[in-house]
PDB file of C-alpha atoms in Angstrom:
ATOM      1  CA  LYS A 292     -11.677   2.659  13.158  1.00  0.00           C
ATOM      2  CA  GLN A 293      -7.860   1.242  12.569  1.00  0.00           C
ATOM      3  CA  GLU A 294      -5.133   3.750  13.393  1.00  0.00           C
ATOM      4  CA  VAL A 295      -1.736   2.546  12.894  1.00  0.00           C
ATOM      5  CA  THR A 296       0.766   4.487  14.203  1.00  0.00           C
ATOM      6  CA  GLN A 297       4.767   4.724  13.013  1.00  0.00           C
ATOM      7  CA  ILE A 298       7.197   6.371  14.887  1.00  0.00           C
ATOM      8  CA  PRO A 299       9.775   8.353  13.871  1.00  0.00           C
ATOM      9  CA  ALA A 300       8.683   9.836  10.663  1.00  0.00           C
ATOM     10  CA  ALA A 301      11.817  10.128   9.599  1.00  0.00           C
ATOM     11  CA  LEU A 302      15.318   7.881  10.777  1.00  0.00           C
ATOM     12  CA  SER A 303      19.062   9.164   9.814  1.00  0.00           C
ATOM     13  CA  VAL A 304      21.465   6.594  10.556  1.00  0.00           C
ATOM     14  CA  PRO A 305      25.368   5.435   9.685  1.00  0.00           C
ATOM     15  CA  GLU A 306      25.617   2.901   7.118  1.00  0.00           C
ATOM     16  CA  GLY A 307      26.111  -0.050   9.661  1.00  0.00           C
ATOM     17  CA  GLU A 308      24.363   0.817  11.983  1.00  0.00           C
ATOM     18  CA  ASN A 309      20.904  -1.642  13.391  1.00  0.00           C
ATOM     19  CA  LEU A 310      17.470  -0.123  12.728  1.00  0.00           C
ATOM     20  CA  VAL A 311      14.341  -0.255  14.553  1.00  0.00           C
ATOM     21  CA  LEU A 312      11.326   1.081  12.989  1.00  0.00           C
ATOM     22  CA  ASN A 313       8.662   1.070  15.292  1.00  0.00           C
ATOM     23  CA  CYS A 314       4.769   0.283  14.233  1.00  0.00           C
ATOM     24  CA  SER A 315       1.529   0.395  16.731  1.00  0.00           C
ATOM     25  CA  PHE A 316      -2.150   0.176  15.666  1.00  0.00           C
ATOM     26  CA  THR A 317      -4.917   0.249  17.834  1.00  0.00           C
ATOM     27  CA  ASP A 318      -7.596  -2.580  17.335  1.00  0.00           C
ATOM     28  CA  SER A 319      -5.393  -6.094  18.491  1.00  0.00           C
ATOM     29  CA  ALA A 320      -8.469  -7.363  16.042  1.00  0.00           C
ATOM     30  CA  ILE A 321      -5.945  -7.866  13.014  1.00  0.00           C
ATOM     31  CA  TYR A 322      -5.565 -10.253  10.670  1.00  0.00           C
ATOM     32  CA  ASN A 323      -2.038 -10.011   9.881  1.00  0.00           C
ATOM     33  CA  LEU A 324       0.244  -7.151   9.297  1.00  0.00           C
ATOM     34  CA  GLN A 325       2.794  -6.457   6.551  1.00  0.00           C
ATOM     35  CA  TRP A 326       5.987  -4.565   6.367  1.00  0.00           C
ATOM     36  CA  PHE A 327       6.285  -2.843   2.978  1.00  0.00           C
ATOM     37  CA  ARG A 328       9.233  -0.678   1.355  1.00  0.00           C
ATOM     38  CA  GLN A 329       8.900   2.478  -0.869  1.00  0.00           C
ATOM     39  CA  ASP A 330      11.261   4.020  -2.996  1.00  0.00           C
ATOM     40  CA  PRO A 331      10.761   7.413  -4.019  1.00  0.00           C
ATOM     41  CA  GLY A 332       7.809   8.282  -6.264  1.00  0.00           C
ATOM     42  CA  LYS A 333       7.039   4.539  -6.789  1.00  0.00           C
ATOM     43  CA  GLY A 334       4.760   1.249  -5.489  1.00  0.00           C
ATOM     44  CA  LEU A 335       5.446  -0.429  -2.119  1.00  0.00           C
ATOM     45  CA  THR A 336       7.110  -3.594  -2.005  1.00  0.00           C
ATOM     46  CA  SER A 337       6.187  -6.129   0.618  1.00  0.00           C
ATOM     47  CA  LEU A 338       9.132  -7.332   2.971  1.00  0.00           C
ATOM     48  CA  LEU A 339       7.814  -9.698   5.415  1.00  0.00           C
ATOM     49  CA  LEU A 340       4.151 -10.595   6.434  1.00  0.00           C
ATOM     50  CA  ILE A 341       3.089 -11.688  10.456  1.00  0.00           C
ATOM     51  CA  GLN A 342      -0.267 -13.220  10.831  1.00  0.00           C
ATOM     52  CA  SER A 343      -1.744 -12.561  13.887  1.00  0.00           C
ATOM     53  CA  SER A 344      -1.262 -16.534  15.485  1.00  0.00           C
ATOM     54  CA  GLN A 345       3.113 -15.382  14.476  1.00  0.00           C
ATOM     55  CA  ARG A 346       5.605 -13.705  16.971  1.00  0.00           C
ATOM     56  CA  GLU A 347       8.262 -12.682  14.309  1.00  0.00           C
ATOM     57  CA  GLN A 348       9.059 -13.732  10.514  1.00  0.00           C
ATOM     58  CA  THR A 349      12.336 -12.882   9.243  1.00  0.00           C
ATOM     59  CA  SER A 350      13.766 -12.540   6.104  1.00  0.00           C
ATOM     60  CA  GLY A 351      18.107 -12.028   5.366  1.00  0.00           C
ATOM     61  CA  ARG A 352      19.148  -8.382   7.197  1.00  0.00           C
ATOM     62  CA  LEU A 353      15.392  -8.152   8.197  1.00  0.00           C
ATOM     63  CA  ASN A 354      13.599  -9.618  10.901  1.00  0.00           C
ATOM     64  CA  ALA A 355       9.508  -7.952  11.922  1.00  0.00           C
ATOM     65  CA  SER A 356       8.112  -8.289  15.703  1.00  0.00           C
ATOM     66  CA  LEU A 357       4.575  -8.842  16.295  1.00  0.00           C
ATOM     67  CA  ASP A 358       2.955  -8.244  19.792  1.00  0.00           C
ATOM     68  CA  LYS A 359      -0.924  -8.473  18.626  1.00  0.00           C
ATOM     69  CA  SER A 360      -1.999  -7.582  22.300  1.00  0.00           C
ATOM     70  CA  SER A 361      -0.343  -4.324  23.300  1.00  0.00           C
ATOM     71  CA  GLY A 362      -0.800  -3.524  19.137  1.00  0.00           C
ATOM     72  CA  ARG A 363       2.675  -3.275  18.476  1.00  0.00           C
ATOM     73  CA  SER A 364       4.885  -4.208  15.762  1.00  0.00           C
ATOM     74  CA  THR A 365       9.014  -3.188  15.247  1.00  0.00           C
ATOM     75  CA  LEU A 366      11.066  -4.618  11.833  1.00  0.00           C
ATOM     76  CA  TYR A 367      14.499  -4.394  12.915  1.00  0.00           C
ATOM     77  CA  ILE A 368      16.904  -4.010  10.088  1.00  0.00           C
ATOM     78  CA  ALA A 369      20.910  -4.989  10.732  1.00  0.00           C
ATOM     79  CA  ALA A 370      23.531  -3.731   9.431  1.00  0.00           C
ATOM     80  CA  SER A 371      22.504  -0.919   7.369  1.00  0.00           C
ATOM     81  CA  GLN A 372      23.143  -0.216   4.035  1.00  0.00           C
ATOM     82  CA  PRO A 373      22.423   2.460   1.744  1.00  0.00           C
ATOM     83  CA  GLY A 374      20.159   1.103  -0.325  1.00  0.00           C
ATOM     84  CA  ASP A 375      17.882   0.227   2.747  1.00  0.00           C
ATOM     85  CA  SER A 376      17.327   4.183   1.991  1.00  0.00           C
ATOM     86  CA  ALA A 377      13.703   4.499   1.476  1.00  0.00           C
ATOM     87  CA  THR A 378       9.863   4.510   3.071  1.00  0.00           C
ATOM     88  CA  TYR A 379       9.327   1.794   4.979  1.00  0.00           C
ATOM     89  CA  LEU A 380       5.283   0.827   5.607  1.00  0.00           C
ATOM     90  CA  CYS A 381       3.253  -0.962   8.312  1.00  0.00           C
ATOM     91  CA  ALA A 382      -0.481  -2.226   7.258  1.00  0.00           C
ATOM     92  CA  VAL A 383      -2.711  -4.287   8.757  1.00  0.00           C
ATOM     93  CA  ARG A 384      -5.144  -6.900   7.554  1.00  0.00           C
ATOM     94  CA  ARG A 385      -8.827  -6.624   9.129  1.00  0.00           C
ATOM     95  CA  SER A 386     -10.041  -9.897  10.939  1.00  0.00           C
ATOM     96  CA  ASN A 387     -13.181  -9.769   8.851  1.00  0.00           C
ATOM     97  CA  ASP A 388     -11.532  -8.199   4.587  1.00  0.00           C
ATOM     98  CA  TYR A 389      -8.693  -7.937   2.876  1.00  0.00           C
ATOM     99  CA  LYS A 390      -8.968  -4.071   3.222  1.00  0.00           C
ATOM    100  CA  LEU A 391      -5.182  -2.741   4.658  1.00  0.00           C
ATOM    101  CA  SER A 392      -5.051   0.334   6.982  1.00  0.00           C
ATOM    102  CA  PHE A 393      -1.030   1.741   6.763  1.00  0.00           C
ATOM    103  CA  GLY A 394       0.729   3.900   8.764  1.00  0.00           C
ATOM    104  CA  ALA A 395       2.534   6.856   7.013  1.00  0.00           C
ATOM    105  CA  GLY A 396       5.768   5.255   7.090  1.00  0.00           C
ATOM    106  CA  THR A 397       9.349   5.810   8.531  1.00  0.00           C
ATOM    107  CA  THR A 398      11.966   7.851   5.759  1.00  0.00           C
ATOM    108  CA  VAL A 399      14.884   6.091   6.449  1.00  0.00           C
ATOM    109  CA  THR A 400      18.040   7.321   4.932  1.00  0.00           C
ATOM    110  CA  VAL A 401      21.279   5.606   6.024  1.00  0.00           C
ATOM    111  CA  ARG A 402      24.695   7.577   5.052  1.00  0.00           C
ATOM    112  CA  ALA A 403      27.503   6.121   3.211  1.00  0.00           C
TER     113      ALA A 403
ATOM    114  CA  GLY B 106       7.168 -13.679  -9.270  1.00  0.00           C
ATOM    115  CA  ALA B 107       4.201 -11.862  -9.666  1.00  0.00           C
ATOM    116  CA  VAL B 108       3.813  -8.201 -11.005  1.00  0.00           C
ATOM    117  CA  VAL B 109       1.220  -5.780 -11.060  1.00  0.00           C
ATOM    118  CA  SER B 110       1.584  -2.614 -13.874  1.00  0.00           C
ATOM    119  CA  GLN B 111       0.065   0.350 -13.432  1.00  0.00           C
ATOM    120  CA  HIS B 112      -0.299   3.165 -16.535  1.00  0.00           C
ATOM    121  CA  PRO B 113       0.621   5.719 -16.867  1.00  0.00           C
ATOM    122  CA  SER B 114       3.298   6.301 -14.750  1.00  0.00           C
ATOM    123  CA  TRP B 115       2.894   9.933 -14.620  1.00  0.00           C
ATOM    124  CA  VAL B 116      -0.123  11.975 -16.403  1.00  0.00           C
ATOM    125  CA  ILE B 117      -1.199  15.992 -16.320  1.00  0.00           C
ATOM    126  CA  CYS B 118      -4.311  17.321 -16.871  1.00  0.00           C
ATOM    127  CA  LYS B 119      -6.321  20.029 -17.145  1.00  0.00           C
ATOM    128  CA  SER B 120      -8.895  20.848 -15.237  1.00  0.00           C
ATOM    129  CA  GLY B 121     -12.274  19.846 -16.075  1.00  0.00           C
ATOM    130  CA  THR B 122     -10.788  16.514 -17.862  1.00  0.00           C
ATOM    131  CA  SER B 123     -11.031  12.955 -17.229  1.00  0.00           C
ATOM    132  CA  VAL B 124      -8.432  10.854 -16.665  1.00  0.00           C
ATOM    133  CA  LYS B 125      -8.147   7.276 -16.727  1.00  0.00           C
ATOM    134  CA  ILE B 126      -5.473   4.977 -15.123  1.00  0.00           C
ATOM    135  CA  GLU B 127      -5.219   1.105 -15.633  1.00  0.00           C
ATOM    136  CA  CYS B 128      -4.309  -1.248 -13.424  1.00  0.00           C
ATOM    137  CA  ARG B 129      -3.141  -4.826 -14.676  1.00  0.00           C
ATOM    138  CA  SER B 130      -2.111  -8.501 -12.791  1.00  0.00           C
ATOM    139  CA  LEU B 131       0.049  -9.604 -15.518  1.00  0.00           C
ATOM    140  CA  ASP B 132       0.642 -13.878 -14.610  1.00  0.00           C
ATOM    141  CA  PHE B 133      -2.240 -14.154 -12.264  1.00  0.00           C
ATOM    142  CA  GLN B 134      -5.870 -13.963 -12.484  1.00  0.00           C
ATOM    143  CA  ALA B 135      -6.987 -10.616  -9.769  1.00  0.00           C
ATOM    144  CA  THR B 136     -11.093 -11.132  -8.901  1.00  0.00           C
ATOM    145  CA  THR B 137     -10.221  -8.297  -6.423  1.00  0.00           C
ATOM    146  CA  MET B 138      -8.263  -5.033  -6.370  1.00  0.00           C
ATOM    147  CA  PHE B 139      -7.933  -2.152  -4.361  1.00  0.00           C
ATOM    148  CA  TRP B 140      -7.302   1.618  -5.094  1.00  0.00           C
ATOM    149  CA  TYR B 141      -5.090   4.213  -2.568  1.00  0.00           C
ATOM    150  CA  ARG B 142      -4.710   7.503  -2.354  1.00  0.00           C
ATOM    151  CA  GLN B 143      -1.122   8.793  -0.758  1.00  0.00           C
ATOM    152  CA  PHE B 144      -0.790  11.860  -0.188  1.00  0.00           C
ATOM    153  CA  PRO B 145       3.159  13.758   0.248  1.00  0.00           C
ATOM    154  CA  LYS B 146       4.516  11.948   3.929  1.00  0.00           C
ATOM    155  CA  GLN B 147       1.436  10.255   3.955  1.00  0.00           C
ATOM    156  CA  SER B 148       0.036   6.636   4.320  1.00  0.00           C
ATOM    157  CA  LEU B 149      -2.433   5.518   1.580  1.00  0.00           C
ATOM    158  CA  MET B 150      -5.614   5.216   2.092  1.00  0.00           C
ATOM    159  CA  LEU B 151      -7.819   2.651   0.282  1.00  0.00           C
ATOM    160  CA  MET B 152     -10.603   4.591  -1.713  1.00  0.00           C
ATOM    161  CA  ALA B 153     -12.589   1.337  -3.551  1.00  0.00           C
ATOM    162  CA  THR B 154     -12.072  -2.923  -3.596  1.00  0.00           C
ATOM    163  CA  SER B 155     -12.630  -3.607  -7.535  1.00  0.00           C
ATOM    164  CA  ASN B 156     -14.680  -6.629  -8.067  1.00  0.00           C
ATOM    165  CA  GLU B 157     -14.584  -8.188 -11.408  1.00  0.00           C
ATOM    166  CA  GLY B 158     -18.002  -8.477 -12.348  1.00  0.00           C
ATOM    167  CA  SER B 159     -19.736  -6.148  -9.987  1.00  0.00           C
ATOM    168  CA  LYS B 160     -19.378  -2.607  -8.681  1.00  0.00           C
ATOM    169  CA  ALA B 161     -17.137  -1.612  -6.971  1.00  0.00           C
ATOM    170  CA  THR B 162     -17.602  -1.016  -3.250  1.00  0.00           C
ATOM    171  CA  TYR B 163     -16.395   2.690  -2.279  1.00  0.00           C
ATOM    172  CA  GLU B 164     -14.941   3.680   1.225  1.00  0.00           C
ATOM    173  CA  GLN B 165     -16.614   6.324   3.311  1.00  0.00           C
ATOM    174  CA  GLY B 166     -16.058   9.911   1.848  1.00  0.00           C
ATOM    175  CA  VAL B 167     -15.181   8.725  -1.581  1.00  0.00           C
ATOM    176  CA  GLU B 168     -17.209  10.096  -4.447  1.00  0.00           C
ATOM    177  CA  LYS B 169     -18.211   6.991  -6.888  1.00  0.00           C
ATOM    178  CA  ASP B 170     -19.732   9.594  -9.454  1.00  0.00           C
ATOM    179  CA  LYS B 171     -15.743  11.060  -9.504  1.00  0.00           C
ATOM    180  CA  PHE B 172     -13.304   8.371  -8.971  1.00  0.00           C
ATOM    181  CA  LEU B 173     -15.580   5.669 -11.329  1.00  0.00           C
ATOM    182  CA  ILE B 174     -13.903   1.799 -11.315  1.00  0.00           C
ATOM    183  CA  ASN B 175     -14.103  -0.389 -14.244  1.00  0.00           C
ATOM    184  CA  HIS B 176     -12.592  -4.173 -13.231  1.00  0.00           C
ATOM    185  CA  ALA B 177     -14.233  -6.188 -16.283  1.00  0.00           C
ATOM    186  CA  SER B 178     -11.453  -8.754 -16.891  1.00  0.00           C
ATOM    187  CA  LEU B 179      -9.804 -10.952 -13.897  1.00  0.00           C
ATOM    188  CA  THR B 180      -6.489  -8.931 -15.225  1.00  0.00           C
ATOM    189  CA  LEU B 181      -7.824  -5.934 -15.702  1.00  0.00           C
ATOM    190  CA  SER B 182      -9.548  -2.671 -13.303  1.00  0.00           C
ATOM    191  CA  THR B 183      -8.850   0.814 -14.516  1.00  0.00           C
ATOM    192  CA  LEU B 184      -9.921   4.211 -12.351  1.00  0.00           C
ATOM    193  CA  THR B 185     -11.580   7.602 -14.245  1.00  0.00           C
ATOM    194  CA  VAL B 186     -11.072  10.789 -12.497  1.00  0.00           C
ATOM    195  CA  THR B 187     -13.707  12.552 -13.780  1.00  0.00           C
ATOM    196  CA  SER B 188     -14.246  16.468 -14.533  1.00  0.00           C
ATOM    197  CA  ALA B 189     -10.491  17.028 -12.348  1.00  0.00           C
ATOM    198  CA  HIS B 190      -9.666  19.336  -9.905  1.00  0.00           C
ATOM    199  CA  PRO B 191      -6.598  20.552  -8.473  1.00  0.00           C
ATOM    200  CA  GLU B 192      -7.528  19.284  -5.219  1.00  0.00           C
ATOM    201  CA  ASP B 193      -7.163  15.350  -6.707  1.00  0.00           C
ATOM    202  CA  SER B 194      -3.427  15.782  -7.329  1.00  0.00           C
ATOM    203  CA  SER B 195      -2.316  12.521  -6.113  1.00  0.00           C
ATOM    204  CA  PHE B 196      -0.536   9.469  -6.254  1.00  0.00           C
ATOM    205  CA  TYR B 197      -2.881   6.645  -6.451  1.00  0.00           C
ATOM    206  CA  ILE B 198      -1.776   2.957  -6.960  1.00  0.00           C
ATOM    207  CA  CYS B 199      -3.272  -0.101  -7.100  1.00  0.00           C
ATOM    208  CA  SER B 200      -3.587  -3.658  -6.004  1.00  0.00           C
ATOM    209  CA  ALA B 201      -4.336  -6.763  -7.204  1.00  0.00           C
ATOM    210  CA  ARG B 202      -4.946  -9.869  -4.625  1.00  0.00           C
ATOM    211  CA  PRO B 203      -3.920 -13.431  -5.942  1.00  0.00           C
ATOM    212  CA  PRO B 204      -5.923 -16.249  -5.415  1.00  0.00           C
ATOM    213  CA  LEU B 205      -3.251 -18.455  -3.242  1.00  0.00           C
ATOM    214  CA  VAL B 206      -0.885 -16.707  -0.666  1.00  0.00           C
ATOM    215  CA  ARG B 207       2.606 -16.038  -1.835  1.00  0.00           C
ATOM    216  CA  PRO B 208       5.418 -15.793   0.579  1.00  0.00           C
ATOM    217  CA  ASN B 209       5.952 -13.217   2.136  1.00  0.00           C
ATOM    218  CA  THR B 210       2.501 -10.669   0.970  1.00  0.00           C
ATOM    219  CA  GLU B 211      -1.138 -11.184   0.225  1.00  0.00           C
ATOM    220  CA  ALA B 212      -1.169  -8.469  -2.840  1.00  0.00           C
ATOM    221  CA  PHE B 213       1.045  -6.869  -5.007  1.00  0.00           C
ATOM    222  CA  PHE B 214       1.211  -3.096  -5.947  1.00  0.00           C
ATOM    223  CA  GLY B 215       1.456  -0.796  -8.703  1.00  0.00           C
ATOM    224  CA  GLN B 216       3.734   1.513  -9.076  1.00  0.00           C
ATOM    225  CA  GLY B 217       1.679   3.981  -9.163  1.00  0.00           C
ATOM    226  CA  THR B 218       0.627   6.987 -11.071  1.00  0.00           C
ATOM    227  CA  ARG B 219       1.260  10.740 -10.082  1.00  0.00           C
ATOM    228  CA  LEU B 220      -1.137  12.683 -11.190  1.00  0.00           C
ATOM    229  CA  THR B 221      -1.098  16.669 -11.569  1.00  0.00           C
ATOM    230  CA  VAL B 222      -4.414  18.422 -12.606  1.00  0.00           C
ATOM    231  CA  VAL B 223      -2.847  22.045 -13.555  1.00  0.00           C
TER     232      VAL B 223
END
């Protein structure tokens, strides 16, 4: 069974600081990995999708890396802003279906 | 962009009653939808895969008679929590997979339903 772990569980930084969020998974046989953002009491917004053959993906201030062999992904958020405050979830898709296994998330607070 | 709408966003019901949650894909046909459950500060747990025109596939440990899923059309899946009890109180989220992969996502999520059973 795939286990997805996100460390730290919570993070508080001053505005402007770069954020580094970690995600690890136990089974390297993944099809892809996604990073999501979840605001309190809301659904999920997809941020980045990395295919298993890719090493990283970038979108604006966001950059996600994937090291499939070691079972790790890192989400970098540059120059954080208060609007970045949210919970960030990573999820891996198994190779043989579209089911996602989620981590518990990292709750980020960016202080103005 | 693609939108998945979930209704209601929150509901309070009495113990023993049933509650229906709807998940609609608004601008694409979804042959497959997924239902997740999320407890506070925990990860989303997949409950079942909803397939249009056929029976849902439930994950291990999920009671199919308690969580009834119907996917009667390509744009609508419903989850009915039957004979709800306080332990069923949770945040339920659906997702729908578009027929073609979109940039940076394979599935779109609804806004979630907060169920409170009193």
